């Protein structure tokens, strides 16, 4: 079954709408499907996808959000992050939330986690969904995002009540079961932090099987006044695991957001990380590291939209490309006319280790206010020969010297991970990678 066939898409959409009748979700899905029909899958002619040929993925035949799976608790154990026994764990299999494989350890009055369908029918949360579900489509108007919205099913709603500081982090595992067939997974989630709430969230991705996987994810996050949201993404999958991931964060009250995205391995990986500052005084920090080998293609698109005055944002993304890898960075900072007194900084730094590796970087500022402090910049280069010579002159061999310099380069991002066990885990992955890659 070829995913690009219109008849196949229409059949699956019609089946979903009739088998999961819900006025709210049906309406959101219908709008998404109309958008998908209008714009289709983006090609290289679309400026936002110029360097990432996502249309090539749609030449593959996929099983569509397959519910039948071989994944069990033993399977999940092989993917678990460190200190998982003291974390809340959500498991998505082929894009569908699986409560039987998940472990919610926080009390129900501290952290609410229910299916999207339950939330739509719950008087406590239905208004939140009506107001906030699907707002990312105002910024992402391509067919990939619309396809996810068209097939919202098996998603999850996470709610942190007012003044609750969730002590345990929330780990989300996205597992694609490709033992039988290639799989297209489309997880969807809506996270809502009420006033003065705090949440740490970690996402990671694994493919169980050797066939191709394509994860097309959309996570929408709403952060109310005085809330604190920490977000971490770790991508370390197999070479035939492809992803288009959107994390759309709206700061609807004066709040604090901190994000770190680390991409180590995979096939074609696209990350859309958007922060929309809708209230004066918002603060956001965005960090990213793409440390690539083989043929991995990693594309990081970021957006900071300053809609109100007195906001602050700081952004640092770093990339290391080896072998025949490709890195892409496109960062946008918008400053609206009414958003005076903005401080916004953006930096992208890249190192090429191979003649076959490449990087495309495009930092952008669009400023329509006159009383702001904004800067952006990018660098592309090789390892510092003087630093290498210095280390070699101290008796350190070439491979170890290169590894030390690359670890130091990556550390500017990794040190921003505030969950100690996660930071240590990623540091170990990087050290192991470099010890093999540079030798």
mmCIF file of C-alpha atoms in Angstrom, residues 102-350:
data_model
loop_
_atom_site.group_PDB
_atom_site.id
_atom_site.type_symbol
_atom_site.label_atom_id
_atom_site.label_comp_id
_atom_site.label_asym_id
_atom_site.label_seq_id
_atom_site.Cartn_x
_atom_site.Cartn_y
_atom_site.Cartn_z
ATOM 1 C CA UNK A 102 3.136 2.876 30.596
ATOM 2 C CA UNK A 103 3.901 3.609 34.242
ATOM 3 C CA UNK A 104 2.402 6.686 35.897
ATOM 4 C CA UNK A 105 3.996 6.996 39.334
ATOM 5 C CA UNK A 106 2.892 10.503 40.304
ATOM 6 C CA UNK A 107 -0.402 10.890 42.136
ATOM 7 C CA UNK A 108 -3.518 11.600 40.079
ATOM 8 C CA UNK A 109 -3.925 15.021 41.701
ATOM 9 C CA UNK A 110 -0.344 15.881 40.702
ATOM 10 C CA UNK A 111 -0.291 14.724 37.082
ATOM 11 C CA UNK A 112 -3.232 13.864 34.824
ATOM 12 C CA UNK A 113 -2.479 11.636 31.837
ATOM 13 C CA UNK A 114 -5.408 10.394 29.766
ATOM 14 C CA UNK A 115 -6.115 9.636 26.147
ATOM 15 C CA UNK A 116 -7.055 12.463 23.813
ATOM 16 C CA UNK A 117 -10.466 10.878 23.334
ATOM 17 C CA UNK A 118 -11.106 10.792 27.089
ATOM 18 C CA UNK A 119 -10.047 14.420 27.464
ATOM 19 C CA UNK A 120 -12.386 15.509 24.664
ATOM 20 C CA UNK A 121 -15.304 13.933 26.547
ATOM 21 C CA UNK A 122 -14.273 15.127 30.022
ATOM 22 C CA UNK A 123 -15.962 18.343 31.169
ATOM 23 C CA UNK A 124 -12.790 19.285 33.083
ATOM 24 C CA UNK A 125 -10.608 19.307 29.978
ATOM 25 C CA UNK A 126 -12.780 19.592 26.890
ATOM 26 C CA UNK A 127 -12.570 23.398 26.872
ATOM 27 C CA UNK A 128 -8.764 23.211 26.975
ATOM 28 C CA UNK A 129 -8.779 20.980 23.925
ATOM 29 C CA UNK A 130 -11.218 23.248 22.112
ATOM 30 C CA UNK A 131 -9.005 26.248 22.734
ATOM 31 C CA UNK A 132 -5.542 24.805 22.208
ATOM 32 C CA UNK A 133 -5.578 21.604 20.124
ATOM 33 C CA UNK A 134 -4.414 22.287 16.595
ATOM 34 C CA UNK A 135 -3.065 25.817 17.149
ATOM 35 C CA UNK A 136 0.306 24.728 15.708
ATOM 36 C CA UNK A 137 -1.324 24.655 12.266
ATOM 37 C CA UNK A 138 -1.259 28.466 12.297
ATOM 38 C CA UNK A 139 2.532 28.231 11.961
ATOM 39 C CA UNK A 140 3.058 24.900 10.216
ATOM 40 C CA UNK A 141 1.020 24.822 7.033
ATOM 41 C CA UNK A 142 2.641 21.951 5.170
ATOM 42 C CA UNK A 143 1.181 18.570 4.280
ATOM 43 C CA UNK A 144 3.308 16.642 6.783
ATOM 44 C CA UNK A 145 1.835 18.505 9.737
ATOM 45 C CA UNK A 146 -1.651 18.368 8.190
ATOM 46 C CA UNK A 147 -1.349 14.600 7.742
ATOM 47 C CA UNK A 148 -0.712 14.140 11.463
ATOM 48 C CA UNK A 149 -3.707 16.328 12.311
ATOM 49 C CA UNK A 150 -5.875 14.367 9.882
ATOM 50 C CA UNK A 151 -5.217 11.171 11.809
ATOM 51 C CA UNK A 152 -5.319 12.259 15.453
ATOM 52 C CA UNK A 153 -6.080 8.989 17.212
ATOM 53 C CA UNK A 154 -4.522 7.213 20.148
ATOM 54 C CA UNK A 155 -3.020 10.507 21.299
ATOM 55 C CA UNK A 156 -2.497 11.651 24.865
ATOM 56 C CA UNK A 157 -3.450 14.654 26.989
ATOM 57 C CA UNK A 158 -1.188 15.662 29.885
ATOM 58 C CA UNK A 159 -2.341 18.189 32.488
ATOM 59 C CA UNK A 160 -0.338 19.619 35.380
ATOM 60 C CA UNK A 161 -2.648 21.392 37.854
ATOM 61 C CA UNK A 162 -2.125 24.860 39.250
ATOM 62 C CA UNK A 163 0.884 25.258 41.604
ATOM 63 C CA UNK A 164 1.929 21.605 41.192
ATOM 64 C CA UNK A 165 5.632 20.956 40.743
ATOM 65 C CA UNK A 166 5.841 17.418 39.396
ATOM 66 C CA UNK A 167 8.777 15.867 41.207
ATOM 67 C CA UNK A 168 9.281 12.946 38.819
ATOM 68 C CA UNK A 169 10.241 13.593 35.185
ATOM 69 C CA UNK A 170 7.947 12.404 32.419
ATOM 70 C CA UNK A 171 9.644 10.025 29.960
ATOM 71 C CA UNK A 172 7.937 9.410 26.615
ATOM 72 C CA UNK A 173 9.108 6.427 24.549
ATOM 73 C CA UNK A 174 8.150 6.322 20.874
ATOM 74 C CA UNK A 175 8.576 2.759 19.611
ATOM 75 C CA UNK A 176 8.035 1.720 16.005
ATOM 76 C CA UNK A 177 7.467 -2.025 15.564
ATOM 77 C CA UNK A 178 8.828 -2.836 12.115
ATOM 78 C CA UNK A 179 9.375 -6.548 12.650
ATOM 79 C CA UNK A 180 6.632 -7.394 10.137
ATOM 80 C CA UNK A 181 6.337 -4.270 7.958
ATOM 81 C CA UNK A 182 7.591 -0.706 7.541
ATOM 82 C CA UNK A 183 5.485 1.535 9.786
ATOM 83 C CA UNK A 184 4.175 5.093 9.594
ATOM 84 C CA UNK A 185 3.550 6.299 13.171
ATOM 85 C CA UNK A 186 1.812 9.603 13.914
ATOM 86 C CA UNK A 187 1.809 10.283 17.675
ATOM 87 C CA UNK A 188 -0.067 13.349 18.890
ATOM 88 C CA UNK A 189 -0.056 14.966 22.319
ATOM 89 C CA UNK A 190 -1.265 18.089 24.073
ATOM 90 C CA UNK A 191 0.541 19.157 27.250
ATOM 91 C CA UNK A 192 -0.976 21.837 29.491
ATOM 92 C CA UNK A 193 0.852 23.415 32.434
ATOM 93 C CA UNK A 194 -1.493 25.488 34.574
ATOM 94 C CA UNK A 195 -0.351 28.544 36.528
ATOM 95 C CA UNK A 196 2.828 28.051 38.599
ATOM 96 C CA UNK A 197 3.146 24.405 37.511
ATOM 97 C CA UNK A 198 6.463 22.704 36.728
ATOM 98 C CA UNK A 199 7.221 19.713 34.492
ATOM 99 C CA UNK A 200 10.333 18.022 33.109
ATOM 100 C CA UNK A 201 9.657 16.023 29.942
ATOM 101 C CA UNK A 202 11.985 13.710 27.986
ATOM 102 C CA UNK A 203 11.259 12.092 24.618
ATOM 103 C CA UNK A 204 13.229 9.315 22.940
ATOM 104 C CA UNK A 205 12.663 7.132 19.861
ATOM 105 C CA UNK A 206 13.430 3.512 19.011
ATOM 106 C CA UNK A 207 12.690 1.208 16.092
ATOM 107 C CA UNK A 208 12.186 -2.469 16.969
ATOM 108 C CA UNK A 209 12.891 -4.323 13.735
ATOM 109 C CA UNK A 210 14.978 -3.840 10.632
ATOM 110 C CA UNK A 211 12.381 -2.372 8.256
ATOM 111 C CA UNK A 212 11.924 1.350 7.672
ATOM 112 C CA UNK A 213 10.039 3.459 10.181
ATOM 113 C CA UNK A 214 8.626 6.955 9.698
ATOM 114 C CA UNK A 215 7.511 8.835 12.806
ATOM 115 C CA UNK A 216 5.500 11.983 12.069
ATOM 116 C CA UNK A 217 4.929 13.502 15.506
ATOM 117 C CA UNK A 218 3.211 16.655 16.724
ATOM 118 C CA UNK A 219 3.415 17.761 20.366
ATOM 119 C CA UNK A 220 1.644 20.953 21.405
ATOM 120 C CA UNK A 221 2.581 22.477 24.764
ATOM 121 C CA UNK A 222 0.747 25.279 26.548
ATOM 122 C CA UNK A 223 2.574 27.027 29.418
ATOM 123 C CA UNK A 224 0.558 29.336 31.688
ATOM 124 C CA UNK A 225 1.774 32.145 33.959
ATOM 125 C CA UNK A 226 4.718 31.463 36.314
ATOM 126 C CA UNK A 227 5.016 27.899 35.014
ATOM 127 C CA UNK A 228 8.353 26.197 34.245
ATOM 128 C CA UNK A 229 8.713 23.698 31.406
ATOM 129 C CA UNK A 230 11.882 21.713 30.692
ATOM 130 C CA UNK A 231 11.951 19.669 27.492
ATOM 131 C CA UNK A 232 14.591 17.185 26.292
ATOM 132 C CA UNK A 233 14.652 15.140 23.092
ATOM 133 C CA UNK A 234 17.108 12.292 22.414
ATOM 134 C CA UNK A 235 17.264 10.785 18.910
ATOM 135 C CA UNK A 236 19.547 7.761 18.640
ATOM 136 C CA UNK A 237 17.798 5.285 16.345
ATOM 137 C CA UNK A 238 18.784 2.981 13.483
ATOM 138 C CA UNK A 239 19.780 4.122 9.993
ATOM 139 C CA UNK A 240 16.339 3.413 8.467
ATOM 140 C CA UNK A 241 14.420 5.316 11.156
ATOM 141 C CA UNK A 242 13.027 8.558 9.761
ATOM 142 C CA UNK A 243 11.331 11.321 11.715
ATOM 143 C CA UNK A 244 9.506 14.594 11.317
ATOM 144 C CA UNK A 245 8.931 15.924 14.831
ATOM 145 C CA UNK A 246 7.143 19.122 15.778
ATOM 146 C CA UNK A 247 7.318 20.556 19.293
ATOM 147 C CA UNK A 248 5.117 23.666 19.394
ATOM 148 C CA UNK A 249 5.321 25.548 22.704
ATOM 149 C CA UNK A 250 3.042 28.482 23.493
ATOM 150 C CA UNK A 251 3.827 30.657 26.499
ATOM 151 C CA UNK A 252 0.370 32.075 27.206
ATOM 152 C CA UNK A 253 1.506 33.548 30.540
ATOM 153 C CA UNK A 254 4.807 34.957 31.773
ATOM 154 C CA UNK A 255 6.759 31.712 32.084
ATOM 155 C CA UNK A 256 10.083 29.917 31.614
ATOM 156 C CA UNK A 257 10.883 27.325 28.916
ATOM 157 C CA UNK A 258 14.107 25.343 28.503
ATOM 158 C CA UNK A 259 14.649 22.922 25.581
ATOM 159 C CA UNK A 260 17.537 20.653 24.540
ATOM 160 C CA UNK A 261 17.438 18.522 21.353
ATOM 161 C CA UNK A 262 20.184 15.914 20.795
ATOM 162 C CA UNK A 263 20.389 13.975 17.507
ATOM 163 C CA UNK A 264 22.984 11.192 17.329
ATOM 164 C CA UNK A 265 21.711 8.667 14.794
ATOM 165 C CA UNK A 266 18.872 7.898 12.397
ATOM 166 C CA UNK A 267 17.900 8.233 8.767
ATOM 167 C CA UNK A 268 16.225 11.474 7.738
ATOM 168 C CA UNK A 269 15.442 13.519 10.850
ATOM 169 C CA UNK A 270 13.555 16.828 10.850
ATOM 170 C CA UNK A 271 12.876 18.721 14.092
ATOM 171 C CA UNK A 272 10.538 21.710 14.217
ATOM 172 C CA UNK A 273 10.923 23.480 17.572
ATOM 173 C CA UNK A 274 8.677 26.511 17.917
ATOM 174 C CA UNK A 275 8.325 28.857 20.884
ATOM 175 C CA UNK A 276 5.511 31.396 20.720
ATOM 176 C CA UNK A 277 5.793 34.164 23.318
ATOM 177 C CA UNK A 278 2.262 35.436 23.797
ATOM 178 C CA UNK A 279 2.735 37.398 27.044
ATOM 179 C CA UNK A 280 5.156 40.156 28.122
ATOM 180 C CA UNK A 281 8.198 38.968 30.043
ATOM 181 C CA UNK A 282 8.474 35.439 28.691
ATOM 182 C CA UNK A 283 11.865 33.692 28.819
ATOM 183 C CA UNK A 284 13.073 30.769 26.704
ATOM 184 C CA UNK A 285 16.350 28.907 26.171
ATOM 185 C CA UNK A 286 16.857 26.576 23.197
ATOM 186 C CA UNK A 287 19.825 24.266 22.730
ATOM 187 C CA UNK A 288 20.598 21.599 20.159
ATOM 188 C CA UNK A 289 23.370 19.180 19.230
ATOM 189 C CA UNK A 290 23.540 17.048 16.085
ATOM 190 C CA UNK A 291 26.512 14.674 16.126
ATOM 191 C CA UNK A 292 26.147 12.702 12.900
ATOM 192 C CA UNK A 293 27.728 9.684 11.212
ATOM 193 C CA UNK A 294 26.963 7.402 8.259
ATOM 194 C CA UNK A 295 24.309 8.896 5.998
ATOM 195 C CA UNK A 296 22.164 10.571 8.637
ATOM 196 C CA UNK A 297 20.383 13.752 7.575
ATOM 197 C CA UNK A 298 19.430 16.043 10.476
ATOM 198 C CA UNK A 299 17.385 19.198 9.893
ATOM 199 C CA UNK A 300 16.632 21.531 12.811
ATOM 200 C CA UNK A 301 14.087 24.268 12.155
ATOM 201 C CA UNK A 302 13.516 26.639 15.067
ATOM 202 C CA UNK A 303 11.184 29.558 15.563
ATOM 203 C CA UNK A 304 10.899 32.163 18.308
ATOM 204 C CA UNK A 305 7.928 34.473 17.796
ATOM 205 C CA UNK A 306 8.050 37.528 20.072
ATOM 206 C CA UNK A 307 4.470 38.745 20.070
ATOM 207 C CA UNK A 308 4.706 40.884 23.214
ATOM 208 C CA UNK A 309 7.358 43.171 24.779
ATOM 209 C CA UNK A 310 10.079 42.482 27.360
ATOM 210 C CA UNK A 311 10.751 38.879 26.280
ATOM 211 C CA UNK A 312 14.134 37.130 26.342
ATOM 212 C CA UNK A 313 15.375 34.176 24.300
ATOM 213 C CA UNK A 314 18.762 32.538 23.897
ATOM 214 C CA UNK A 315 19.457 29.873 21.273
ATOM 215 C CA UNK A 316 22.559 27.751 20.610
ATOM 216 C CA UNK A 317 22.685 24.844 18.149
ATOM 217 C CA UNK A 318 25.886 22.940 17.357
ATOM 218 C CA UNK A 319 26.595 20.318 14.715
ATOM 219 C CA UNK A 320 29.347 17.811 13.909
ATOM 220 C CA UNK A 321 29.076 16.111 10.504
ATOM 221 C CA UNK A 322 31.170 13.072 9.534
ATOM 222 C CA UNK A 323 31.072 10.523 6.691
ATOM 223 C CA UNK A 324 28.340 11.422 4.153
ATOM 224 C CA UNK A 325 26.029 13.141 6.633
ATOM 225 C CA UNK A 326 24.062 16.337 6.122
ATOM 226 C CA UNK A 327 23.211 18.933 8.726
ATOM 227 C CA UNK A 328 20.605 21.638 8.257
ATOM 228 C CA UNK A 329 19.827 24.513 10.581
ATOM 229 C CA UNK A 330 17.170 27.131 9.922
ATOM 230 C CA UNK A 331 16.441 29.475 12.803
ATOM 231 C CA UNK A 332 13.918 32.297 12.737
ATOM 232 C CA UNK A 333 13.374 35.062 15.244
ATOM 233 C CA UNK A 334 10.289 37.224 14.727
ATOM 234 C CA UNK A 335 9.798 40.481 16.599
ATOM 235 C CA UNK A 336 6.301 41.929 16.155
ATOM 236 C CA UNK A 337 5.768 45.723 15.954
ATOM 237 C CA UNK A 338 4.299 45.875 19.466
ATOM 238 C CA UNK A 339 7.092 43.731 20.958
ATOM 239 C CA UNK A 340 9.514 46.408 22.167
ATOM 240 C CA UNK A 341 12.385 45.792 24.623
ATOM 241 C CA UNK A 342 13.155 42.315 23.236
ATOM 242 C CA UNK A 343 16.454 40.519 23.866
ATOM 243 C CA UNK A 344 16.943 37.622 21.443
ATOM 244 C CA UNK A 345 20.159 35.792 20.600
ATOM 245 C CA UNK A 346 20.796 32.954 18.174
ATOM 246 C CA UNK A 347 23.981 31.054 17.290
ATOM 247 C CA UNK A 348 24.719 28.035 15.089
ATOM 248 C CA UNK A 349 28.197 26.466 14.994
ATOM 249 C CA UNK A 350 29.279 23.531 12.831
#
